[in-house]
């Protein structure tokens, strides 16, 4: 199975599921409890109250997560200090209303989200605690227990205003304290203050109550996953940024715009654009120093070109005038950490598929 992902800097997230490709399924059980101090507990309670808006209705999804139907004009993004007066972009919504007329991906057809509402996964205290643990790590800067295998792009004469690619979807094996993902990320710079947006798929039981299904995710600078912080406006009446891709009700469907970040959330991108784009796989090892599978769990070319390989194709970017362009092949940089257990094979620009590379591997001690 493959997905096509598009991250615009100002600021739409488009997700399209492509053809069924291949997927391994495994079920893992892990332990997720964490302990916190009393003050932290109270602070979390306060945040939860802000985040969990009073729902119009509550729906249990086919995949077991509980979703609140929230009035689209009362969603948590309005709690972002710069977005109190934000006007939701209506155009995508009216286009998407047509989707609603088709079948509901949530369990029962009668269980539609009421008109004018969007599904937002109900947040529990443990979600915050896990996200906090995670966000101290996902920062792609200097955590020695995380590994990237993919391609980077940078051109000193140019700024990027979005990036896109088609990528294959897999279900890598992970344990309790590991995760494995594939993503597009755009960055305003390299230091800790730089702005970053990540979007892709991940297997991350730490973040999802022992759940090791493959899910879409978004993650941005402030340490925010999906809808856990105000900032991302959800406009799609059914699809959410944390949805499991493997659920049969979603499998093979075309998704449209799920939502967007207003430019105010990323002042740096708005004014100067992004300086670097990364496409690739990213993993975190367990405490005993074992890195999980990345992608399909096979090295690129292990079975020859195109078979069982985890791939990215059609990697492109948006320039300041909104043109979708192919990167300059000479400026593509291979980025590979933990060479023993992962690899990257870049094939350059290939007719019909565009820029293409394979990545991933079995994991192990790095
Ligand atoms: C996760 O799995 C472990 C082991 O089966 C169990 O003890 C724990 O309660 C589970 N946690 C959640 C949040 O379901
Ligand atoms: C995942 O791990 C289990 C248990 O070690 C193994 O049986 C299974 O083959 C693994 N799956 C993949 C895709 O490697
Ligand atoms: C974006 O790309 C198009 C097509 O190559 C070009 O005409 C335009 O000048 C570019 N815009 C900027 C700001 O570089
Ligand atoms: C990538 O996805 C887009 C959107 O679904 C599709 O039109 C395009 O053909 C795909 N490209 C490749 C190389 O698969």
CSV table of C-alpha atoms and ligand atoms in Angstrom, one decimal:
chain,number,residue,atom,x,y,z
A,1,UNK,CA,0.0,0.0,0.0
A,2,UNK,CA,1.2,3.5,-0.7
A,3,UNK,CA,0.2,7.0,0.4
A,4,UNK,CA,0.8,10.3,-1.2
A,5,UNK,CA,1.5,13.1,1.2
A,6,UNK,CA,1.7,16.8,0.8
A,7,UNK,CA,2.8,19.3,3.3
A,8,UNK,CA,2.3,22.9,2.4
A,9,UNK,CA,4.0,25.6,4.4
A,10,UNK,CA,1.0,27.8,4.3
A,11,UNK,CA,-0.6,25.4,5.3
A,12,UNK,CA,-2.6,22.5,4.1
A,13,UNK,CA,-2.1,18.9,4.7
A,14,UNK,CA,-3.3,16.7,1.9
A,15,UNK,CA,-3.3,13.0,2.2
A,16,UNK,CA,-4.2,10.6,-0.6
A,17,UNK,CA,-4.1,6.9,-0.2
A,18,UNK,CA,-2.9,5.2,-3.3
A,19,UNK,CA,-2.9,1.6,-4.5
A,20,UNK,CA,-2.7,-1.4,-2.2
A,21,UNK,CA,0.9,-2.4,-2.2
A,22,UNK,CA,2.0,-4.6,0.6
A,23,UNK,CA,1.7,-4.8,4.3
A,24,UNK,CA,2.8,-7.0,7.1
A,25,UNK,CA,0.6,-7.3,10.1
A,26,UNK,CA,1.7,-8.1,13.6
A,27,UNK,CA,0.2,-7.5,17.0
A,28,UNK,CA,2.3,-6.5,19.9
A,29,UNK,CA,1.3,-5.9,23.4
A,30,UNK,CA,3.3,-3.4,25.4
A,31,UNK,CA,3.2,-1.6,28.7
A,32,UNK,CA,2.5,2.1,28.7
A,33,UNK,CA,2.0,3.4,32.3
A,34,UNK,CA,4.1,6.3,33.5
A,35,UNK,CA,4.2,8.1,36.8
A,36,UNK,CA,4.2,11.9,37.2
A,37,UNK,CA,4.3,14.4,40.1
A,38,UNK,CA,1.3,15.9,41.7
A,39,UNK,CA,1.9,19.4,40.2
A,40,UNK,CA,2.3,17.9,36.8
A,41,UNK,CA,-0.8,15.9,37.3
A,42,UNK,CA,-2.8,19.1,38.1
A,43,UNK,CA,-1.3,21.0,35.1
A,44,UNK,CA,-2.3,18.1,32.8
A,45,UNK,CA,-5.8,18.1,34.2
A,46,UNK,CA,-6.0,21.8,33.4
A,47,UNK,CA,-4.7,21.3,29.8
A,48,UNK,CA,-7.1,18.4,29.3
A,49,UNK,CA,-10.0,20.6,30.2
A,50,UNK,CA,-9.0,23.1,27.6
A,51,UNK,CA,-8.4,20.5,25.0
A,52,UNK,CA,-11.4,18.4,25.4
A,53,UNK,CA,-14.2,20.6,24.2
A,54,UNK,CA,-17.8,19.7,25.2
A,55,UNK,CA,-18.8,17.3,22.4
A,56,UNK,CA,-22.0,17.4,20.4
A,57,UNK,CA,-21.8,13.7,20.3
A,58,UNK,CA,-19.3,10.9,21.1
A,59,UNK,CA,-18.5,8.2,18.6
A,60,UNK,CA,-16.6,5.0,19.1
A,61,UNK,CA,-14.7,4.3,15.9
A,62,UNK,CA,-14.4,0.9,14.2
A,63,UNK,CA,-10.7,0.8,15.4
A,64,UNK,CA,-11.5,1.4,19.0
A,65,UNK,CA,-10.6,5.0,19.6
A,66,UNK,CA,-13.2,7.4,20.9
A,67,UNK,CA,-13.9,10.5,19.0
A,68,UNK,CA,-15.7,13.7,20.1
A,69,UNK,CA,-17.8,15.5,17.5
A,70,UNK,CA,-16.7,19.1,18.1
A,71,UNK,CA,-18.3,22.1,16.5
A,72,UNK,CA,-15.8,23.1,13.9
A,73,UNK,CA,-15.8,26.7,15.2
A,74,UNK,CA,-15.1,25.6,18.7
A,75,UNK,CA,-12.1,23.3,18.1
A,76,UNK,CA,-9.0,23.5,20.3
A,77,UNK,CA,-7.0,25.3,17.6
A,78,UNK,CA,-8.8,28.5,18.6
A,79,UNK,CA,-7.0,28.3,22.0
A,80,UNK,CA,-3.7,29.0,20.3
A,81,UNK,CA,-3.0,32.6,21.4
A,82,UNK,CA,-2.5,33.8,17.8
A,83,UNK,CA,-5.5,32.1,16.4
A,84,UNK,CA,-8.3,33.4,18.6
A,85,UNK,CA,-9.8,35.3,15.7
A,86,UNK,CA,-8.9,32.9,12.9
A,87,UNK,CA,-11.4,32.5,10.2
A,88,UNK,CA,-11.6,28.9,9.2
A,89,UNK,CA,-11.0,28.4,5.4
A,90,UNK,CA,-14.4,27.4,4.3
A,91,UNK,CA,-13.6,26.3,0.8
A,92,UNK,CA,-12.1,23.0,1.7
A,93,UNK,CA,-15.0,22.3,4.0
A,94,UNK,CA,-17.7,22.8,1.4
A,95,UNK,CA,-15.8,20.5,-1.0
A,96,UNK,CA,-15.5,18.0,1.7
A,97,UNK,CA,-19.1,18.0,2.6
A,98,UNK,CA,-19.6,15.9,-0.5
A,99,UNK,CA,-17.4,13.2,1.0
A,100,UNK,CA,-19.7,13.0,4.0
A,101,UNK,CA,-22.6,12.1,1.6
A,102,UNK,CA,-20.8,8.9,0.9
A,103,UNK,CA,-20.2,6.2,3.5
A,104,UNK,CA,-19.0,6.9,6.9
A,105,UNK,CA,-15.7,5.4,7.9
A,106,UNK,CA,-16.8,5.4,11.5
A,107,UNK,CA,-18.5,2.2,12.4
A,108,UNK,CA,-22.1,2.7,11.7
A,109,UNK,CA,-23.6,4.7,8.9
A,110,UNK,CA,-26.2,6.2,11.2
A,111,UNK,CA,-23.4,7.3,13.5
A,112,UNK,CA,-22.5,10.3,11.3
A,113,UNK,CA,-20.9,13.3,12.8
A,114,UNK,CA,-23.5,16.0,13.1
A,115,UNK,CA,-23.2,18.6,10.3
A,116,UNK,CA,-20.7,21.4,11.2
A,117,UNK,CA,-18.7,19.2,13.5
A,118,UNK,CA,-15.3,17.5,13.1
A,119,UNK,CA,-14.0,14.3,14.8
A,120,UNK,CA,-11.3,14.9,17.4
A,121,UNK,CA,-9.9,12.0,19.2
A,122,UNK,CA,-10.7,12.2,22.9
A,123,UNK,CA,-7.5,13.0,24.8
A,124,UNK,CA,-6.7,11.3,28.1
A,125,UNK,CA,-4.1,12.2,30.6
A,126,UNK,CA,-1.9,9.3,29.5
A,127,UNK,CA,-1.9,10.7,26.0
A,128,UNK,CA,-0.3,13.8,27.2
A,129,UNK,CA,2.2,12.0,29.3
A,130,UNK,CA,3.2,9.7,26.5
A,131,UNK,CA,3.4,12.6,24.0
A,132,UNK,CA,5.6,14.6,26.4
A,133,UNK,CA,8.0,11.6,26.6
A,134,UNK,CA,8.0,11.2,22.9
A,135,UNK,CA,8.4,14.9,22.0
A,136,UNK,CA,11.6,15.1,24.0
A,137,UNK,CA,12.9,12.7,21.5
A,138,UNK,CA,11.5,13.2,18.0
A,139,UNK,CA,13.5,16.3,17.5
A,140,UNK,CA,15.8,14.9,14.8
A,141,UNK,CA,18.7,16.9,16.2
A,142,UNK,CA,20.9,15.2,18.6
A,143,UNK,CA,19.3,12.2,20.3
A,144,UNK,CA,21.7,9.4,19.9
A,145,UNK,CA,18.9,6.8,20.2
A,146,UNK,CA,17.2,7.8,17.0
A,147,UNK,CA,18.1,7.0,13.5
A,148,UNK,CA,17.2,8.5,10.1
A,149,UNK,CA,17.6,6.9,6.8
A,150,UNK,CA,16.6,8.9,3.8
A,151,UNK,CA,17.3,11.9,1.6
A,152,UNK,CA,17.7,15.6,2.4
A,153,UNK,CA,17.4,18.5,0.0
A,154,UNK,CA,18.7,22.0,0.3
A,155,UNK,CA,19.6,24.7,-2.2
A,156,UNK,CA,21.1,27.9,-1.0
A,157,UNK,CA,19.4,29.9,-3.8
A,158,UNK,CA,15.9,28.7,-2.9
A,159,UNK,CA,13.3,28.5,-0.1
A,160,UNK,CA,10.7,25.8,0.1
A,161,UNK,CA,7.0,26.4,0.8
A,162,UNK,CA,5.9,22.8,0.8
A,163,UNK,CA,7.0,19.3,0.0
A,164,UNK,CA,5.3,16.2,-1.4
A,165,UNK,CA,6.0,12.5,-2.1
A,166,UNK,CA,4.4,9.1,-2.6
A,167,UNK,CA,5.6,6.6,0.0
A,168,UNK,CA,4.9,2.9,0.7
A,169,UNK,CA,3.3,2.0,3.9
A,170,UNK,CA,4.5,-0.9,6.1
A,171,UNK,CA,3.9,-2.2,9.6
A,172,UNK,CA,7.4,-2.5,11.1
A,173,UNK,CA,7.7,-4.6,14.3
A,174,UNK,CA,8.4,-2.4,17.3
A,175,UNK,CA,8.4,-3.0,21.1
A,176,UNK,CA,7.2,-0.9,24.0
A,177,UNK,CA,9.8,1.8,23.9
A,178,UNK,CA,10.6,1.8,20.2
A,179,UNK,CA,8.9,3.5,17.3
A,180,UNK,CA,9.3,3.4,13.5
A,181,UNK,CA,8.0,5.9,11.0
A,182,UNK,CA,8.3,7.3,7.5
A,183,UNK,CA,7.8,11.0,6.9
A,184,UNK,CA,8.3,14.2,5.0
A,185,UNK,CA,9.7,17.0,7.1
A,186,UNK,CA,10.5,20.6,6.3
A,187,UNK,CA,12.7,22.8,8.5
A,188,UNK,CA,13.5,26.4,8.7
A,189,UNK,CA,17.0,25.7,10.0
A,190,UNK,CA,19.1,23.3,12.1
A,191,UNK,CA,19.2,24.7,15.6
A,192,UNK,CA,16.8,23.9,18.4
A,193,UNK,CA,14.8,27.0,17.7
A,194,UNK,CA,14.2,26.1,14.1
A,195,UNK,CA,10.6,25.5,12.9
A,196,UNK,CA,9.7,22.0,11.8
A,197,UNK,CA,6.7,20.2,10.4
A,198,UNK,CA,6.6,16.4,10.1
A,199,UNK,CA,3.9,14.3,8.4
A,200,UNK,CA,3.7,10.6,7.5
A,201,UNK,CA,2.9,7.3,9.0
A,202,UNK,CA,4.1,5.8,12.2
A,203,UNK,CA,3.9,2.7,14.4
A,204,UNK,CA,4.2,4.0,17.9
A,205,UNK,CA,2.6,2.0,20.8
A,206,UNK,CA,4.1,4.4,23.3
A,207,UNK,CA,1.8,7.1,21.9
A,208,UNK,CA,-1.3,5.0,21.4
A,209,UNK,CA,-2.0,2.9,24.5
A,210,UNK,CA,-0.3,-0.3,23.4
A,211,UNK,CA,-1.7,0.1,19.9
A,212,UNK,CA,0.8,-0.9,17.2
A,213,UNK,CA,-1.3,-0.2,14.1
A,214,UNK,CA,0.1,2.1,11.4
A,215,UNK,CA,-1.3,5.6,11.7
A,216,UNK,CA,-1.0,8.9,9.9
A,217,UNK,CA,0.6,11.4,12.1
A,218,UNK,CA,1.6,15.1,12.1
A,219,UNK,CA,4.1,16.6,14.4
A,220,UNK,CA,5.3,20.1,14.7
A,221,UNK,CA,7.8,22.3,16.5
A,222,UNK,CA,6.2,22.8,19.9
A,223,UNK,CA,6.4,19.1,20.7
A,224,UNK,CA,2.9,18.5,19.3
A,225,UNK,CA,1.5,15.3,17.9
A,226,UNK,CA,-1.8,15.3,16.0
A,227,UNK,CA,-4.4,17.2,17.9
A,228,UNK,CA,-2.6,17.3,21.2
A,229,UNK,CA,-1.8,21.0,21.0
A,230,UNK,CA,-3.9,23.9,19.6
A,231,UNK,CA,-2.7,25.0,16.2
A,232,UNK,CA,-3.9,22.5,13.6
A,233,UNK,CA,-7.4,23.2,12.2
A,234,UNK,CA,-9.2,20.1,11.3
A,235,UNK,CA,-11.7,20.6,8.5
A,236,UNK,CA,-12.4,17.2,7.2
A,237,UNK,CA,-15.7,15.8,8.5
A,238,UNK,CA,-14.4,12.3,8.9
A,239,UNK,CA,-10.6,11.9,8.6
A,240,UNK,CA,-8.3,12.9,11.4
A,241,UNK,CA,-4.5,13.2,11.6
A,242,UNK,CA,-4.1,10.2,13.9
A,243,UNK,CA,-6.2,7.7,12.0
A,244,UNK,CA,-5.0,4.1,11.5
A,245,UNK,CA,-4.2,3.5,7.8
A,246,UNK,CA,-4.6,-0.2,8.2
A,247,UNK,CA,-8.2,-0.1,9.2
A,248,UNK,CA,-10.3,-1.7,6.5
A,249,UNK,CA,-12.7,1.2,6.4
A,250,UNK,CA,-9.9,3.5,5.5
A,251,UNK,CA,-7.7,1.2,3.4
A,252,UNK,CA,-7.7,2.2,-0.2
A,253,UNK,CA,-9.8,5.4,0.2
A,254,UNK,CA,-8.9,8.7,-1.2
A,255,UNK,CA,-8.5,11.3,1.5
A,256,UNK,CA,-8.5,15.0,0.8
A,257,UNK,CA,-7.5,17.8,2.9
A,258,UNK,CA,-7.6,16.8,6.5
A,259,UNK,CA,-6.8,20.2,7.9
A,260,UNK,CA,-4.2,23.0,8.0
A,261,UNK,CA,-2.0,25.1,10.1
A,262,UNK,CA,-2.6,28.9,9.7
A,263,UNK,CA,0.6,30.8,8.8
A,264,UNK,CA,0.6,32.4,12.3
A,265,UNK,CA,1.6,29.1,13.8
A,266,UNK,CA,4.9,29.1,11.9
A,267,UNK,CA,6.0,32.8,11.6
A,268,UNK,CA,9.4,31.7,10.4
A,269,UNK,CA,8.1,29.7,7.5
A,270,UNK,CA,5.6,32.4,6.5
A,271,UNK,CA,8.4,35.0,6.2
A,272,UNK,CA,11.4,33.1,5.0
A,273,UNK,CA,10.2,29.6,3.9
A,274,UNK,CA,11.9,26.3,4.7
A,275,UNK,CA,15.6,25.7,4.1
A,276,UNK,CA,15.7,22.0,4.1
A,277,UNK,CA,13.4,19.0,3.3
A,278,UNK,CA,13.8,15.5,4.5
A,279,UNK,CA,12.1,12.4,3.1
A,280,UNK,CA,12.8,9.1,4.8
A,281,UNK,CA,12.4,6.6,7.7
A,282,UNK,CA,13.0,7.4,11.3
A,283,UNK,CA,13.3,5.1,14.2
A,284,UNK,CA,13.9,5.0,17.9
A,285,UNK,CA,15.8,2.2,19.7
A,286,UNK,CA,14.6,0.5,22.9
A,287,UNK,CA,16.4,1.0,26.2
A,288,UNK,CA,18.5,-2.1,25.6
A,289,UNK,CA,19.9,-0.5,22.5
A,290,UNK,CA,17.9,-2.3,19.8
A,291,UNK,CA,16.7,-0.3,16.9
A,292,UNK,CA,13.4,-1.6,15.4
A,293,UNK,CA,12.7,-2.5,11.8
A,294,UNK,CA,12.4,0.5,9.5
A,295,UNK,CA,10.1,0.4,6.5
A,296,UNK,CA,9.5,-3.1,5.4
A,297,UNK,CA,12.3,-4.4,7.6
A,298,UNK,CA,14.3,-5.2,4.5
A,299,UNK,CA,17.3,-3.5,3.1
A,300,UNK,CA,16.8,-1.7,-0.2
A,301,UNK,CA,17.4,-4.0,-3.1
A,302,UNK,CA,17.4,-7.0,-0.8
A,303,UNK,CA,14.9,-8.6,-3.1
A,304,UNK,CA,15.8,-6.6,-6.1
A,305,UNK,CA,14.4,-3.3,-7.4
A,306,UNK,CA,10.9,-2.5,-6.4
A,307,UNK,CA,10.1,-5.7,-4.4
A,308,UNK,CA,9.5,-5.6,-0.7
A,309,UNK,CA,11.5,-2.4,-0.7
A,310,UNK,CA,10.3,0.7,1.2
A,311,UNK,CA,10.3,3.5,-1.2
A,312,UNK,CA,9.6,7.2,-1.7
A,313,UNK,CA,8.8,8.4,-5.2
A,314,UNK,CA,7.8,11.6,-6.8
A,315,UNK,CA,9.6,13.8,-4.3
A,316,UNK,CA,8.9,17.4,-5.1
A,317,UNK,CA,8.7,20.8,-3.5
A,318,UNK,CA,6.8,24.0,-3.8
A,319,UNK,CA,8.6,27.3,-4.4
A,320,UNK,CA,7.5,30.7,-3.3
A,321,UNK,CA,5.2,31.1,-6.3
A,322,UNK,CA,3.5,27.8,-5.6
A,323,UNK,CA,5.1,25.8,-8.4
A,324,UNK,CA,5.6,22.2,-7.8
A,325,UNK,CA,9.2,21.4,-8.8
A,326,UNK,CA,11.6,18.5,-9.0
A,327,UNK,CA,14.6,18.8,-6.8
A,328,UNK,CA,18.0,19.2,-8.5
A,329,UNK,CA,19.5,15.7,-8.4
A,330,UNK,CA,23.0,17.0,-7.7
A,331,UNK,CA,21.9,18.7,-4.5
A,332,UNK,CA,20.1,15.7,-3.0
A,333,UNK,CA,21.9,14.4,0.1
A,334,UNK,CA,21.8,10.9,1.4
A,335,UNK,CA,21.4,10.9,5.2
A,336,UNK,CA,22.1,7.6,6.9
A,337,UNK,CA,22.4,6.8,10.5
A,338,UNK,CA,23.1,3.3,11.9
A,339,UNK,CA,24.6,2.1,8.6
A,340,UNK,CA,24.9,-1.4,10.0
A,341,UNK,CA,21.2,-1.9,10.2
A,342,UNK,CA,19.6,0.5,7.7
A,343,UNK,CA,20.5,1.6,4.2
A,344,UNK,CA,19.4,4.1,1.6
A,345,UNK,CA,19.6,3.6,-2.2
A,346,UNK,CA,18.9,6.7,-4.3
A,347,UNK,CA,18.1,6.2,-7.9
A,348,UNK,CA,17.9,9.8,-9.0
A,349,UNK,CA,15.2,11.0,-11.3
A,350,UNK,CA,13.5,8.2,-13.1
A,351,UNK,CA,10.9,8.7,-16.0
A,352,UNK,CA,7.3,8.4,-14.8
A,353,UNK,CA,8.1,8.0,-11.1
A,354,UNK,CA,10.3,11.1,-10.6
A,355,UNK,CA,12.9,11.1,-7.8
A,356,UNK,CA,13.0,7.7,-6.2
A,357,UNK,CA,14.8,6.1,-3.3
A,358,UNK,CA,14.5,3.0,-1.2
A,359,UNK,CA,15.4,2.9,2.5
A,360,UNK,CA,15.1,0.9,5.6
A,361,UNK,CA,16.4,-2.3,7.1
A,362,UNK,CA,16.0,-4.9,9.8
A,363,UNK,CA,17.2,-2.8,12.7
A,364,UNK,CA,19.3,-4.2,15.6
A,365,UNK,CA,22.2,-2.8,17.7
A,366,UNK,CA,23.6,0.3,16.1
B,1,LIG,C1,-0.7,-2.4,27.9
B,1,LIG,O1,-0.3,-3.8,27.9
B,1,LIG,C2,0.1,-4.2,29.2
B,1,LIG,C3,0.6,-5.7,29.1
B,1,LIG,O2,-0.5,-6.5,28.6
B,1,LIG,C4,-1.0,-4.0,30.2
B,1,LIG,O3,-0.5,-4.4,31.5
B,1,LIG,C5,-1.4,-2.5,30.3
B,1,LIG,O4,-2.5,-2.3,31.1
B,1,LIG,C6,-1.8,-2.1,28.9
B,1,LIG,N1,-2.0,-0.6,28.9
B,1,LIG,C7,-3.1,-0.1,28.4
B,1,LIG,C8,-3.2,1.4,28.5
B,1,LIG,O5,-4.0,-0.7,27.9
B,2,LIG,C1,7.8,-9.4,14.0
B,2,LIG,O1,8.3,-10.1,15.1
B,2,LIG,C2,7.7,-11.4,15.3
B,2,LIG,C3,8.2,-11.9,16.6
B,2,LIG,O2,9.6,-11.9,16.7
B,2,LIG,C4,8.1,-12.3,14.1
B,2,LIG,O3,7.5,-13.5,14.3
B,2,LIG,C5,7.6,-11.6,12.9
B,2,LIG,O4,8.0,-12.4,11.7
B,2,LIG,C6,8.1,-10.2,12.7
B,2,LIG,N1,7.5,-9.6,11.6
B,2,LIG,C7,8.3,-9.1,10.6
B,2,LIG,C8,7.6,-8.4,9.5
B,2,LIG,O5,9.5,-9.1,10.6
B,3,LIG,C1,9.0,29.2,-9.1
B,3,LIG,O1,9.2,28.3,-10.2
B,3,LIG,C2,8.6,28.8,-11.4
B,3,LIG,C3,8.8,27.8,-12.5
B,3,LIG,O2,10.1,27.3,-12.6
B,3,LIG,C4,9.3,30.1,-11.8
B,3,LIG,O3,8.8,30.7,-13.0
B,3,LIG,C5,9.2,31.1,-10.6
B,3,LIG,O4,9.9,32.3,-10.9
B,3,LIG,C6,9.7,30.5,-9.3
B,3,LIG,N1,9.4,31.4,-8.2
B,3,LIG,C7,10.4,31.8,-7.4
B,3,LIG,C8,10.0,32.8,-6.3
B,3,LIG,O5,11.5,31.4,-7.5
B,4,LIG,C1,1.8,9.8,-6.6
B,4,LIG,O1,0.5,10.1,-6.2
B,4,LIG,C2,-0.3,10.9,-7.0
B,4,LIG,C3,-1.6,11.3,-6.3
B,4,LIG,O2,-2.3,10.2,-6.0
B,4,LIG,C4,-0.5,10.2,-8.3
B,4,LIG,O3,-1.2,11.0,-9.2
B,4,LIG,C5,0.8,9.9,-8.9
B,4,LIG,O4,0.6,9.1,-10.1
B,4,LIG,C6,1.7,9.1,-8.0
B,4,LIG,N1,3.0,8.9,-8.5
B,4,LIG,C7,3.6,7.8,-8.5
B,4,LIG,C8,5.0,7.8,-9.2
B,4,LIG,O5,3.2,6.8,-8.1
